[in-house]
C-alpha atoms as one frame of an Amber mdcrd trajectory, in Angstrom:
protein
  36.300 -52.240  67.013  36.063 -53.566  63.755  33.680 -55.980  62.476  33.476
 -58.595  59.378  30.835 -57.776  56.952  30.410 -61.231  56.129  30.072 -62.399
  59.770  26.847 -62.991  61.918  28.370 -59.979  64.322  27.327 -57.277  61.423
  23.973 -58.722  61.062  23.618 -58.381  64.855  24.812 -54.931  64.776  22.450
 -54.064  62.019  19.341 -54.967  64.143  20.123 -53.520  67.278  20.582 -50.353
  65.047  17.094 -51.036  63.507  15.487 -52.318  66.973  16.707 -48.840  68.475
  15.647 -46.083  65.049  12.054 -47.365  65.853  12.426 -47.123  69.510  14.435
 -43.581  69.134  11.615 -42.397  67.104   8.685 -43.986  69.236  10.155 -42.660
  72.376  10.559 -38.955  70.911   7.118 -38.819  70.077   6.058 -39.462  74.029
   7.951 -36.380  75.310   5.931 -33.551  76.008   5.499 -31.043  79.216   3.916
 -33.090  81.467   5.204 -36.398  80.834   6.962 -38.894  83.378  10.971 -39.001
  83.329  10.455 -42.128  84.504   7.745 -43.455  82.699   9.411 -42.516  79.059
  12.817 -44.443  80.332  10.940 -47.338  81.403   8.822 -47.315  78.059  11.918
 -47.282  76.309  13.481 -50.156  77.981  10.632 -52.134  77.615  10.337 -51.788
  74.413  13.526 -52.640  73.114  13.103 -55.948  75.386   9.686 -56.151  72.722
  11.493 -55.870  69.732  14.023 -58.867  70.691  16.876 -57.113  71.813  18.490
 -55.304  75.696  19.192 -51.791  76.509  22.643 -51.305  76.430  22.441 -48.654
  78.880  20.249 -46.816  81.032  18.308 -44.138  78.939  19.810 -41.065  79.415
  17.360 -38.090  79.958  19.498 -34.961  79.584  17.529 -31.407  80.513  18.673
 -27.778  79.495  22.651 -27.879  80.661  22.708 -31.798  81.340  24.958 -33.556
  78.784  24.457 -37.134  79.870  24.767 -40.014  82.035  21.527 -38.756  83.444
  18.714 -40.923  84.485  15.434 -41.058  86.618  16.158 -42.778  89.803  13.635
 -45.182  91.902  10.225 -43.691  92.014  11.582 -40.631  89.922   8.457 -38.083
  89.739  10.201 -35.756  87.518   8.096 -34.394  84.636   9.092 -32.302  81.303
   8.330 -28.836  81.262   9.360 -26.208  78.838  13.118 -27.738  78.193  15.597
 -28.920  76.196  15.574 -32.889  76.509  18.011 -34.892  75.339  17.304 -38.786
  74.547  20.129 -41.109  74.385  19.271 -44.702  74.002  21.442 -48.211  73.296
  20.687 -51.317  72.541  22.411 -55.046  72.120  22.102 -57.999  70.507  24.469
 -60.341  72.405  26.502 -58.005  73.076  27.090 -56.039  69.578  25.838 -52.622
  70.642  24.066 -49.512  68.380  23.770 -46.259  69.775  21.771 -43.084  68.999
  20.345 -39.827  70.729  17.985 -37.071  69.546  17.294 -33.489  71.182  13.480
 -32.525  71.991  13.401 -29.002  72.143  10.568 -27.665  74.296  12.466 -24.675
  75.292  11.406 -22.784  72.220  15.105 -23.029  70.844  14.854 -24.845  67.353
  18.136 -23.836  65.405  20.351 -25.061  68.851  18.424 -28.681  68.174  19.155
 -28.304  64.394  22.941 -27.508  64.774  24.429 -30.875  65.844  21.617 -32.399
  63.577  23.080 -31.120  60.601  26.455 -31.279  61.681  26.135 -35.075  61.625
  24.554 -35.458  58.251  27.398 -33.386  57.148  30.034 -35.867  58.668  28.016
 -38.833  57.854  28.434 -37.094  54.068  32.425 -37.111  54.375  32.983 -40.725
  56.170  34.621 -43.652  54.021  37.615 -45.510  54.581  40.948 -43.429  55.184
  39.564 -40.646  56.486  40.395 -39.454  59.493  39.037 -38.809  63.032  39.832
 -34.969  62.903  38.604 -34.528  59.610  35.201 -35.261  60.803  35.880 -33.414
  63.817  36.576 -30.317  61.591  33.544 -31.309  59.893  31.187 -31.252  63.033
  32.618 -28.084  64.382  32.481 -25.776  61.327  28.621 -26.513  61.200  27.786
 -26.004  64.491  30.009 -22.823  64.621  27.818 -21.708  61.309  25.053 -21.708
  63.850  26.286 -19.164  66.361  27.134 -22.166  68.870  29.859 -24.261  70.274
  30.361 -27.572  69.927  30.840 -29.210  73.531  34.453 -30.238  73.078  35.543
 -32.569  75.933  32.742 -34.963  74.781  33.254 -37.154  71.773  31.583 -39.960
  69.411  33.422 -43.427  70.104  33.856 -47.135  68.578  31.197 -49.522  70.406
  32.910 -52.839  70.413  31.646 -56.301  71.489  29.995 -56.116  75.008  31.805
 -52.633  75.383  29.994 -49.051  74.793  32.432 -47.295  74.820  35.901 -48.068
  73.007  38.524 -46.491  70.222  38.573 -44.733  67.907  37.658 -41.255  70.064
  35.399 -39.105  67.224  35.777 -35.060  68.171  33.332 -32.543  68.315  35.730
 -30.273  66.834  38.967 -30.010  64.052  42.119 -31.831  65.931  45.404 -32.199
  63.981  46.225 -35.922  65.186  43.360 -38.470  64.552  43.304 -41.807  63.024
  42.007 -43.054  59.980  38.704 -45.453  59.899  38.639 -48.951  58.198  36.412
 -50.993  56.560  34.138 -52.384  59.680  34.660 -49.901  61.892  31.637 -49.781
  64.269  31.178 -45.797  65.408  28.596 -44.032  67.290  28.907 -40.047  65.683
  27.937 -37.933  68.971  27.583 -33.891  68.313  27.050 -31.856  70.883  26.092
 -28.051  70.663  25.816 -25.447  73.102  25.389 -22.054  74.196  27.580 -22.260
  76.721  31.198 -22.110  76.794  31.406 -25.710  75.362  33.006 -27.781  77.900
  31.035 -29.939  80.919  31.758 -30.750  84.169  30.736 -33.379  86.607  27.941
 -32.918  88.433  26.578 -34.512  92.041  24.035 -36.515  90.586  24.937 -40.464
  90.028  22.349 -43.253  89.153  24.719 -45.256  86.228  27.019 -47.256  87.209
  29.522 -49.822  85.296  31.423 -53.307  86.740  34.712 -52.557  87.075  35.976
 -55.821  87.943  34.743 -59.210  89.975  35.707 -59.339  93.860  34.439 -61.577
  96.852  32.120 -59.084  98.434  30.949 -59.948 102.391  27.889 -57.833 102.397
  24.416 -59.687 101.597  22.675 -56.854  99.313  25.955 -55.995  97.896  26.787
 -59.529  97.183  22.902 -60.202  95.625  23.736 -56.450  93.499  27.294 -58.020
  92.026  25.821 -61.450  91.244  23.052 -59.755  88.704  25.172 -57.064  87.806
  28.108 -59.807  86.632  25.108 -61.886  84.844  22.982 -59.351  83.361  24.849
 -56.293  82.459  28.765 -57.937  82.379  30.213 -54.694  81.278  27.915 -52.627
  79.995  26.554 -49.356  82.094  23.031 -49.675  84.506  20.946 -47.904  86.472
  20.218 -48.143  90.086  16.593 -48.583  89.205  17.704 -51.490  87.332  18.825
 -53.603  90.411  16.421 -56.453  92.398  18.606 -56.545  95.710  16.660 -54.518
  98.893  18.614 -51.320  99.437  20.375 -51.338  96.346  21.978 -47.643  97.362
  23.555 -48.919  99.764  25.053 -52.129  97.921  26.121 -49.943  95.280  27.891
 -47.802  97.791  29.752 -50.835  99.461  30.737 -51.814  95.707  32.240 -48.723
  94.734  33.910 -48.186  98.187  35.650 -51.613  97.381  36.477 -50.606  93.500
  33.793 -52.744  92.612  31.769 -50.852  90.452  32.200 -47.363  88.681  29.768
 -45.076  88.860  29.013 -42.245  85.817  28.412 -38.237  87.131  25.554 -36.538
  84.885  27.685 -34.209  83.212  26.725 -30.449  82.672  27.400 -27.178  80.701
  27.352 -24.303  83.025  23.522 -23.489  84.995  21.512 -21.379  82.544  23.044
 -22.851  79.083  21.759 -25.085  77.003  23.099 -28.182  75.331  21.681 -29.999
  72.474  22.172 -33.252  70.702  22.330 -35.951  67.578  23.855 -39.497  67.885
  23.946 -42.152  64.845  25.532 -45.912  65.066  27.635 -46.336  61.574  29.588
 -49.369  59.871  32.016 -48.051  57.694  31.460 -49.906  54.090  33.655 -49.831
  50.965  32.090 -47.061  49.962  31.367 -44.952  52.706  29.412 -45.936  55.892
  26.128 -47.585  56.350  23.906 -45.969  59.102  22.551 -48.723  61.321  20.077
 -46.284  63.812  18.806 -44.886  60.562  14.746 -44.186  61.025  13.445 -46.316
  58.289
């Protein structure tokens, strides 16, 4: 989705992205072995709410072969040991969206965090109006392939639109021969992903985001209380089970997807004993190239 540089909507996008590079960075600097799953999310969260804007979605805490969608559930007690973490964080204001993620390595594997790092600084280099999607896909891939690693190819970057994480243009991970070329306002989260691993993830059994998928009279009483705050608080964008007030929200969020309700998100996974790594920026494309909104500043 594109968005007028002159309008109030870039301004908005330009301080979520700001809100989120000091919560990004603040967050970051709380993982070590030891510390609470649940406590970092919930830090997180909080402390976007502090800085004037919402979470956009659930943090996603992504260990060793985890990709994303996951995070800690009710009364998580998971802890970090010696891993590979991967923090992806949103945030709105009103609804305009910036997105970001950084790898944590605790795992003792430093070039695998490096490789999608510098495969993003190298795309970030190349973007300005015209070019297109599989350029930077080309871009991403021959850096992380410099590395000795694959980049995880069924997941992608993607345009963040108005109330909506997750829209066009798709950005690869790797060199495609159709893309499309960005425009001036084009609002798009970069997302590379390196691995290990064979470079391709699979769903899991593990579920605790969810998304509306579309507004229904629902007969249940906790499902009913769920829908209600999910339709007023989250409208479209993803949330976590944790995130719900209704007694028994498992259960309500069972009836809702049962009745096509709500969608929920698998964590998704490289293969058990691989490891994948991360680096996520927001970006306006400019005149002149892009501006990065989720910058650290």
């Amino acid at each position: 989705m594109s968005v007028d540089l002159t309008e109030e909507s870039y301004e908005k996008n330009r301080e979520a992205g700001e809100i989120l590079a000091q919560v990004r960075d603040e967050t970051a600097d709380r993982v070590e072995v030891g510390a609470s799953h649940l406590e970092i999310a919930e830090y997180a969260e909080e402390r976007i709410r502090e800085l004037g804007g919402e979470p956009a979605f659930p943090v996603n805490i992504s260990i060793d072969e985890e990709a994303a969608h996951a995070t800690p559930k009710p009364d998580d007690d998971s802890t970090f040991g010696e891993e590979m973490i991967n923090l992806d964080i949103g945030v709105h204001i009103d609804g305009w969206l910036a997105d970001t993620a950084v790898t944590v390595d605790l795992s003792g594997n430093p070039e695998l965090a490096e490789a999608p790092a510098e495969a993003l600084d190298a795309a970030l280099e190349i973007i300005e109006p015209g070019i297109e999607t599989g350029e930077i896909g080309a871009e991403i891939e021959s850096v992380i392939d410099g590395y000795g690693y694959n980049p995880v190819v069924n997941l992608s970057g993607h345009g963040l639109g108005h109330w909506e994480q997750h829209t066009d243009p798709n950005i690869p991970n790797r060199g495609v021969e159709q893309g499309v070329e960005l425009e001036v306002g084009d609002v798009v989260a970069i997302e590379p992903f390196a691995t290990d691993g064979g470079g391709k993830v699979t769903e899991g059994a593990k579920e605790e985001i969810y998304a509306l998928e579309r507004e229904a009279s629902v007969r249940n009483r906790q499902a009913r209380e769920a829908l209600e705050q999910i339709v007023e608080e989250f409208k479209t964008l993803p949330f976590a089970r944790r995130w719900l007030d209704t007694s028994r929200a498992e259960m309500a969020l069972r009836r809702l997807q049962q009745q096509n309700v709500v969608h929920g998100y698998p964590v998704l996974k490289e293969q058990d004993g691989f490891l994948v790594s991360q680096k996520e920026h927001t970006i306006i494309v400019t005149e002149d190239g892009c501006e990065v909104t989720t910058r650290s500043r």
